[in-house]
XYZ file of C-alpha atoms in Angstrom:
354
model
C 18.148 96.276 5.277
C 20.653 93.868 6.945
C 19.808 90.279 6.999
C 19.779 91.175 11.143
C 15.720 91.639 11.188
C 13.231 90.433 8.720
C 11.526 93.351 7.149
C 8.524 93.626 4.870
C 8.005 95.917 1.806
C 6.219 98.548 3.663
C 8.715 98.780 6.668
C 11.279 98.963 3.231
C 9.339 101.966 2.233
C 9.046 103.385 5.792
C 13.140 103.048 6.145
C 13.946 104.493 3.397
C 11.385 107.652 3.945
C 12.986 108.048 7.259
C 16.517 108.136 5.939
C 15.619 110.553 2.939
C 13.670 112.927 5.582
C 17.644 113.715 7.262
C 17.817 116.965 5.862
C 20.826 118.028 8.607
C 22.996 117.028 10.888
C 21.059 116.554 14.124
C 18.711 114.641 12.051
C 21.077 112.028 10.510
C 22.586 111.716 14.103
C 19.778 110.877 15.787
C 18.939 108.325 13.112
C 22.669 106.871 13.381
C 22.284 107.179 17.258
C 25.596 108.855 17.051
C 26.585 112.114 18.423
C 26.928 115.057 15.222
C 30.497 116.348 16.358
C 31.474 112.644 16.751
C 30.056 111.863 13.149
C 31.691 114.494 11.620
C 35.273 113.243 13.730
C 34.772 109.721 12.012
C 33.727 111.111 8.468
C 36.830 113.426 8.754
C 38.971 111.172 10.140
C 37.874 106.948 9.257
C 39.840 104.599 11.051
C 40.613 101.063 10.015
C 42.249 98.153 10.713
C 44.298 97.112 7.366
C 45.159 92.256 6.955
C 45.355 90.079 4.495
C 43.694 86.987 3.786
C 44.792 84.082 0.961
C 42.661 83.602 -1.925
C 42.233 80.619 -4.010
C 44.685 81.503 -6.682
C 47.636 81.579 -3.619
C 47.461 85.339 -4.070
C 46.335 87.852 -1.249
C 43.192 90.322 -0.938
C 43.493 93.513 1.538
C 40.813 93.627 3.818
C 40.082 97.064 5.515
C 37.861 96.509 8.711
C 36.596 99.476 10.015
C 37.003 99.541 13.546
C 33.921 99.559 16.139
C 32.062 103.103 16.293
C 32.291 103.367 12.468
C 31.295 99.778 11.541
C 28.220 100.098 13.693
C 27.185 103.390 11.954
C 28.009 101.822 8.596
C 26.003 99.238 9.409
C 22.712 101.165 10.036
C 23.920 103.339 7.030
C 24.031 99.924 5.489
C 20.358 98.946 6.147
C 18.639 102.805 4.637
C 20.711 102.502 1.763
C 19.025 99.060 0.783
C 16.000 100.646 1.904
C 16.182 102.978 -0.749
C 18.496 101.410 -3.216
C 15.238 98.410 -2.931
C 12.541 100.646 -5.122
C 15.665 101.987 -7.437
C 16.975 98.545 -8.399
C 17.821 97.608 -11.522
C 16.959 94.593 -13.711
C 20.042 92.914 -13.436
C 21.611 93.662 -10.064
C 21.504 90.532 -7.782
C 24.862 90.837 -5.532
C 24.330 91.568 -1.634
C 20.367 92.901 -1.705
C 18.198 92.874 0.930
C 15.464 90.470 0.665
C 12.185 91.542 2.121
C 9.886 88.417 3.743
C 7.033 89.034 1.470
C 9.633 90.070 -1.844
C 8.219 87.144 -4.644
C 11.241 87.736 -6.829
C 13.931 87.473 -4.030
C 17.783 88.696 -5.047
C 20.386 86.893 -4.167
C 23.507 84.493 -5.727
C 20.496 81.558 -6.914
C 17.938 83.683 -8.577
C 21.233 85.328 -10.311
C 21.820 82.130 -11.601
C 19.033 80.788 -12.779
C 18.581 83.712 -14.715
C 21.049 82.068 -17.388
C 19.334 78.454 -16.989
C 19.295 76.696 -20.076
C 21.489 79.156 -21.874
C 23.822 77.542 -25.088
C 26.238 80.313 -24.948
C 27.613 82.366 -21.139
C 30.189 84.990 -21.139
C 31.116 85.845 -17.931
C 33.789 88.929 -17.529
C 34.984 90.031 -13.933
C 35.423 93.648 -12.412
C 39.160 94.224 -11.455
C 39.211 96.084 -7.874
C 35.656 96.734 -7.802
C 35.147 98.657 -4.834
C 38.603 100.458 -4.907
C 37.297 102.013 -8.313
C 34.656 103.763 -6.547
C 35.467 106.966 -5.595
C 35.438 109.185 -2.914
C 33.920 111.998 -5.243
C 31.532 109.664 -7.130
C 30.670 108.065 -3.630
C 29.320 112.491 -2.377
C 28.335 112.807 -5.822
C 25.450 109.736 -5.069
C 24.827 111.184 -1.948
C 24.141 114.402 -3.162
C 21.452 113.615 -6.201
C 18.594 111.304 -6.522
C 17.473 109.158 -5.627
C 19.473 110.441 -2.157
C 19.690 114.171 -3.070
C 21.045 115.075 0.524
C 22.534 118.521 0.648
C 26.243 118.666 -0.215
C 27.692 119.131 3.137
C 25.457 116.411 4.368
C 26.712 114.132 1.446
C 30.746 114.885 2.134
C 29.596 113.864 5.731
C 27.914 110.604 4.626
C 30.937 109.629 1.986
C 33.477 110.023 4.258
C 32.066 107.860 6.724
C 31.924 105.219 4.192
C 35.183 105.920 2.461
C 39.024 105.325 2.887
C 41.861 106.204 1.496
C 39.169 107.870 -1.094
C 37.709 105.004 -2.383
C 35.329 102.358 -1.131
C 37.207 99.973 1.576
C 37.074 96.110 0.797
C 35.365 95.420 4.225
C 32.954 97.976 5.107
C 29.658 97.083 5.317
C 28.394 100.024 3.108
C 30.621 99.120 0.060
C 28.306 96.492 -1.518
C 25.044 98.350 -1.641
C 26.666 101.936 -2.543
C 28.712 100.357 -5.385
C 25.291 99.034 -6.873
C 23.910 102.920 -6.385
C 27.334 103.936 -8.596
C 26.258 101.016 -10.990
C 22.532 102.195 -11.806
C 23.504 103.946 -14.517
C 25.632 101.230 -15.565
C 23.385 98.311 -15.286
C 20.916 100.649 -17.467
C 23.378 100.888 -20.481
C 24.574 97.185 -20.418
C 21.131 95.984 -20.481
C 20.534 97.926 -23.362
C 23.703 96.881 -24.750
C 22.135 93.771 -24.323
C 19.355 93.838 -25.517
C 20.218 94.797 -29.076
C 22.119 91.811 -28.859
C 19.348 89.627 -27.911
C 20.927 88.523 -24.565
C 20.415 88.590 -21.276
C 22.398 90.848 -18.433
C 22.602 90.032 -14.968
C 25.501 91.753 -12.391
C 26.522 90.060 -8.728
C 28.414 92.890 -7.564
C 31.717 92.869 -9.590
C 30.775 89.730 -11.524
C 28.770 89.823 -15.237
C 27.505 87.780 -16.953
C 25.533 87.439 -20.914
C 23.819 84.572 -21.829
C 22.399 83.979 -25.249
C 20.611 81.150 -27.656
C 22.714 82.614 -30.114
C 26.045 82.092 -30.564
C 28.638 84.820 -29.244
C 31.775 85.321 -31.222
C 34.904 86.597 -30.670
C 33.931 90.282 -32.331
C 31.010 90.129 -29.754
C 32.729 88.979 -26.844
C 35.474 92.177 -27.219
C 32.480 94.557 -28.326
C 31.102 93.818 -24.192
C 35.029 94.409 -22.961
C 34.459 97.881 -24.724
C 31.270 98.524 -23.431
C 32.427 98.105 -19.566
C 36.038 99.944 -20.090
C 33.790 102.955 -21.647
C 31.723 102.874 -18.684
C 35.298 103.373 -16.311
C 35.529 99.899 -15.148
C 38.646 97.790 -15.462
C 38.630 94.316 -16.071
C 40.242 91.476 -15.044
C 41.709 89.391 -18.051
C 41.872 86.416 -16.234
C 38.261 85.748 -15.584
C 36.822 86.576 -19.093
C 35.048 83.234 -19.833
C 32.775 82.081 -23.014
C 31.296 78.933 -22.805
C 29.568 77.724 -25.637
C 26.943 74.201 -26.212
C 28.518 71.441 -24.817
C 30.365 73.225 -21.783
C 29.235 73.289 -18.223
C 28.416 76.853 -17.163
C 29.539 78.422 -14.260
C 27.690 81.824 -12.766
C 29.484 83.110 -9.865
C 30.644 79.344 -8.711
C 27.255 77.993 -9.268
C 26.826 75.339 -11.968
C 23.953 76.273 -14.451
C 22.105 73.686 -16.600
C 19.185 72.912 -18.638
C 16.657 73.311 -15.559
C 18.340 73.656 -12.297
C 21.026 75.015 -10.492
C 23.395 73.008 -8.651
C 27.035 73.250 -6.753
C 30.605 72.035 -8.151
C 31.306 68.959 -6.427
C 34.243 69.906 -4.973
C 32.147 72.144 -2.896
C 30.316 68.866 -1.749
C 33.617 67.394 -1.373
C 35.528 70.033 0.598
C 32.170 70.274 3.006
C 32.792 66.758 3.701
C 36.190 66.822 4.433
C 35.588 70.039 6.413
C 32.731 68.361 8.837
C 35.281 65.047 9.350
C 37.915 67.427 10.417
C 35.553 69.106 12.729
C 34.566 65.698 14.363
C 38.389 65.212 14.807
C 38.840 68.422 16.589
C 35.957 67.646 18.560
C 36.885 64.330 19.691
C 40.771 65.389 20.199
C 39.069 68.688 22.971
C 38.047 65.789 25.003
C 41.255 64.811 25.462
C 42.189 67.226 27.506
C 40.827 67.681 31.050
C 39.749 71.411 30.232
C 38.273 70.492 27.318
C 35.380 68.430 28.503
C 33.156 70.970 29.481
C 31.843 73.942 27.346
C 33.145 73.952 23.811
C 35.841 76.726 23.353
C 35.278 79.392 21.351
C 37.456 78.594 18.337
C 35.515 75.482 18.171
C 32.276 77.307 17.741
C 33.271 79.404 15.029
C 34.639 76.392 12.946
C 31.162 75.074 13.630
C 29.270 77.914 12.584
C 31.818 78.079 9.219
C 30.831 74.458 8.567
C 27.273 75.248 9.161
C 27.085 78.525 7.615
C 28.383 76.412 4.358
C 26.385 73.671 4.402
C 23.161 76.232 4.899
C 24.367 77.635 1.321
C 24.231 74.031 -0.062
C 20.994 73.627 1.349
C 19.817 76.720 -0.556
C 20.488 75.970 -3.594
C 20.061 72.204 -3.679
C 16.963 72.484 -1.182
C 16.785 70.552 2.254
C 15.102 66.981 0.664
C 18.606 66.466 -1.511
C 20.214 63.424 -0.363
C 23.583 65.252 -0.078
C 22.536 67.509 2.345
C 20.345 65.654 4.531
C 23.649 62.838 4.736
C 25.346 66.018 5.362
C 23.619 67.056 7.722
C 24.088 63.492 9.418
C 27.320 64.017 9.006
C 27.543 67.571 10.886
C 25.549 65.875 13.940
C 27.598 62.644 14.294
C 31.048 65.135 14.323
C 29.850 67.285 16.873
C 29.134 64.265 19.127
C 31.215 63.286 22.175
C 33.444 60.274 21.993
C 32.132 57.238 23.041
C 35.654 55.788 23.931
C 38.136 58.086 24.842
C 41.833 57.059 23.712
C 44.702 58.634 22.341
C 44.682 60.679 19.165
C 47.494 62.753 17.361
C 47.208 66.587 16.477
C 48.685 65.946 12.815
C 45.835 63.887 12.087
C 43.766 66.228 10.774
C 44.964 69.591 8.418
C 43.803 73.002 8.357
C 44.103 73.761 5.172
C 39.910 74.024 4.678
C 39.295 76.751 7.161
């Protein structure tokens, strides 16, 4: 289930029984409203469009977009996987779930963190290439037992229309919910890893984390490296964190205290500058004779980037918090017309934030 459509549990179940009922190709393509012989063409032959984006650390991540026809079939692929994968969870898997209207113990980035409130000690370690170290086989191998137990041609069919270059792509829609299916048996043995050790296991798709009253030592923390490398995941050194009493605790970005969860406040800070440079754009469009009419496009998107972030804050400090409702202000007084028009310079504002 996409976050398109709200859904209930029962119209969960009733996906996911519809999806499992494909027992050949005519089947599935009627369910993918795609033509068979033009599944099997995209399954045999994926096609992508391959760019970079920055990340924080100045390095770069490959994204691999599928293009059109396949994204839309991954993406109703995407929604009967979390159908199913939704009564197969595991305990700790909280990264990219669907969320059902009437679901009391939601999944998603704040109930991951709060898992870990009031914790002394947090080790957080990091998956290196997560999705790329899913594999085309293991990806048909899912496909073809349970809980999807799909006949074997059916399952190449379905893994290579969600693989490339065989492997899970960074940027199909399917990757996040069939790399927690390859991680069920996973999550099982590091909970139980954990739970000899008296902590507590929770996974947001290639990010881990233990928390503990009890301290975690060095023998400990290198005892959990083992555990995942057994397992056939690679880490990346970089990220392997233990914070101990006295340290603020970070779970995937989120800061996590005694009681409640709560943003960096650089987030705050960057969200701030973001919406000021959004006014400026704003005000510089009308400027321009063209620009007084509808916004233009690029303008919207900026706007729903701002928004889209500030609607994060807003989940996880809730809408009453003073920062978000002077946010908010903020966001309305930006997106405001001029009162006096006059002249304004392009180097004013940077674009470093978007």
């Amino acid at each position: 289930m996409s976050s398109r459509k709200s859904i209930t549990i029962r119209g969960m179940r009733q996906r996911a029984n519809r999806f499992l009922a494909c027992q050949n190709f005519e089947a599935l393509a009627l369910l993918l409203r795609t033509p068979s012989l033009e599944l099997l063409s995209l399954a045999s032959n994926p096609l992508y469009d391959e760019f970079h984006i920055p990340k924080k650390n100045g390095s770069k991540r490959l994204i691999e977009d599928p293009q059109p026809k396949l994204k839309r079939i991954q993406r109703r692929l995407n929604d009967y996987l979390q159908a199913v994968y939704f009564f197969y969870r595991t305990d700790g898997a909280y990264g990219f779930l669907a969320a059902p209207v009437d679901d009391t113990e939601p999944r998603n980035i704040l109930s991951h963190a709060e898992r870990h409130l009031g914790c002394r000690w947090l080790l957080n370690v990091d998956m290196q290439d997560f999705f790329h170290q899913v594999k085309l086989g293991q990806v048909i191998q899912l496909f073809a037992e349970e809980p999807l137990a799909f006949k074997l041609e059916m399952a190449q069919v379905l893994g290579g229309l969600c693989c490339y270059k065989g492997r899970l792509p960074m940027g199909a829609p399917t990757s996040p919910i069939l790399s927690n299916f390859a991680c069920l048996a996973f999550d099982e043995r590091m909970k139980y890893f954990a739970d000899l050790k008296g902590w507590i296991y929770t996974r947001y798709a290639d990010d881990i984390s233990f928390s503990s009253e009890k301290e975690i030592v060095d023998e400990q923390v290198m005892e959990a490296i083992r555990q995942v490398e057994v397992l056939g995941y690679k880490l990346n050194p970089a990220k392997i964190k233990l914070y101990g009493p006295g340290d603020q605790k970070i779970v995937t970005g989120l800061i996590v205290g005694e009681n409640e969860v709560n943003v960096p406040e650089d987030y705050s800070e960057s969200l701030e500058q973001a919406i000021l440079q959004l006014g400026q754009i704003v005000d510089a469009k009308f400027y321009t004779v063209n620009g007084r009419g509808r916004p233009s496009a690029w303008v919207k998107e900026l706007e729903q980037q701002v928004r889209g972030k500030l609607a994060f804050a807003s989940n996880i400090l809730g809408t009453d918090d003073e920062r978000i409702i002077a946010l908010e202000m903020e966001l309305e007084k930006a997106l405001e017309p001029p009162e006096n028009y006059g002249p304004i310079s392009w180097l004013d504002f940077g674009y470093d934030f978007f």
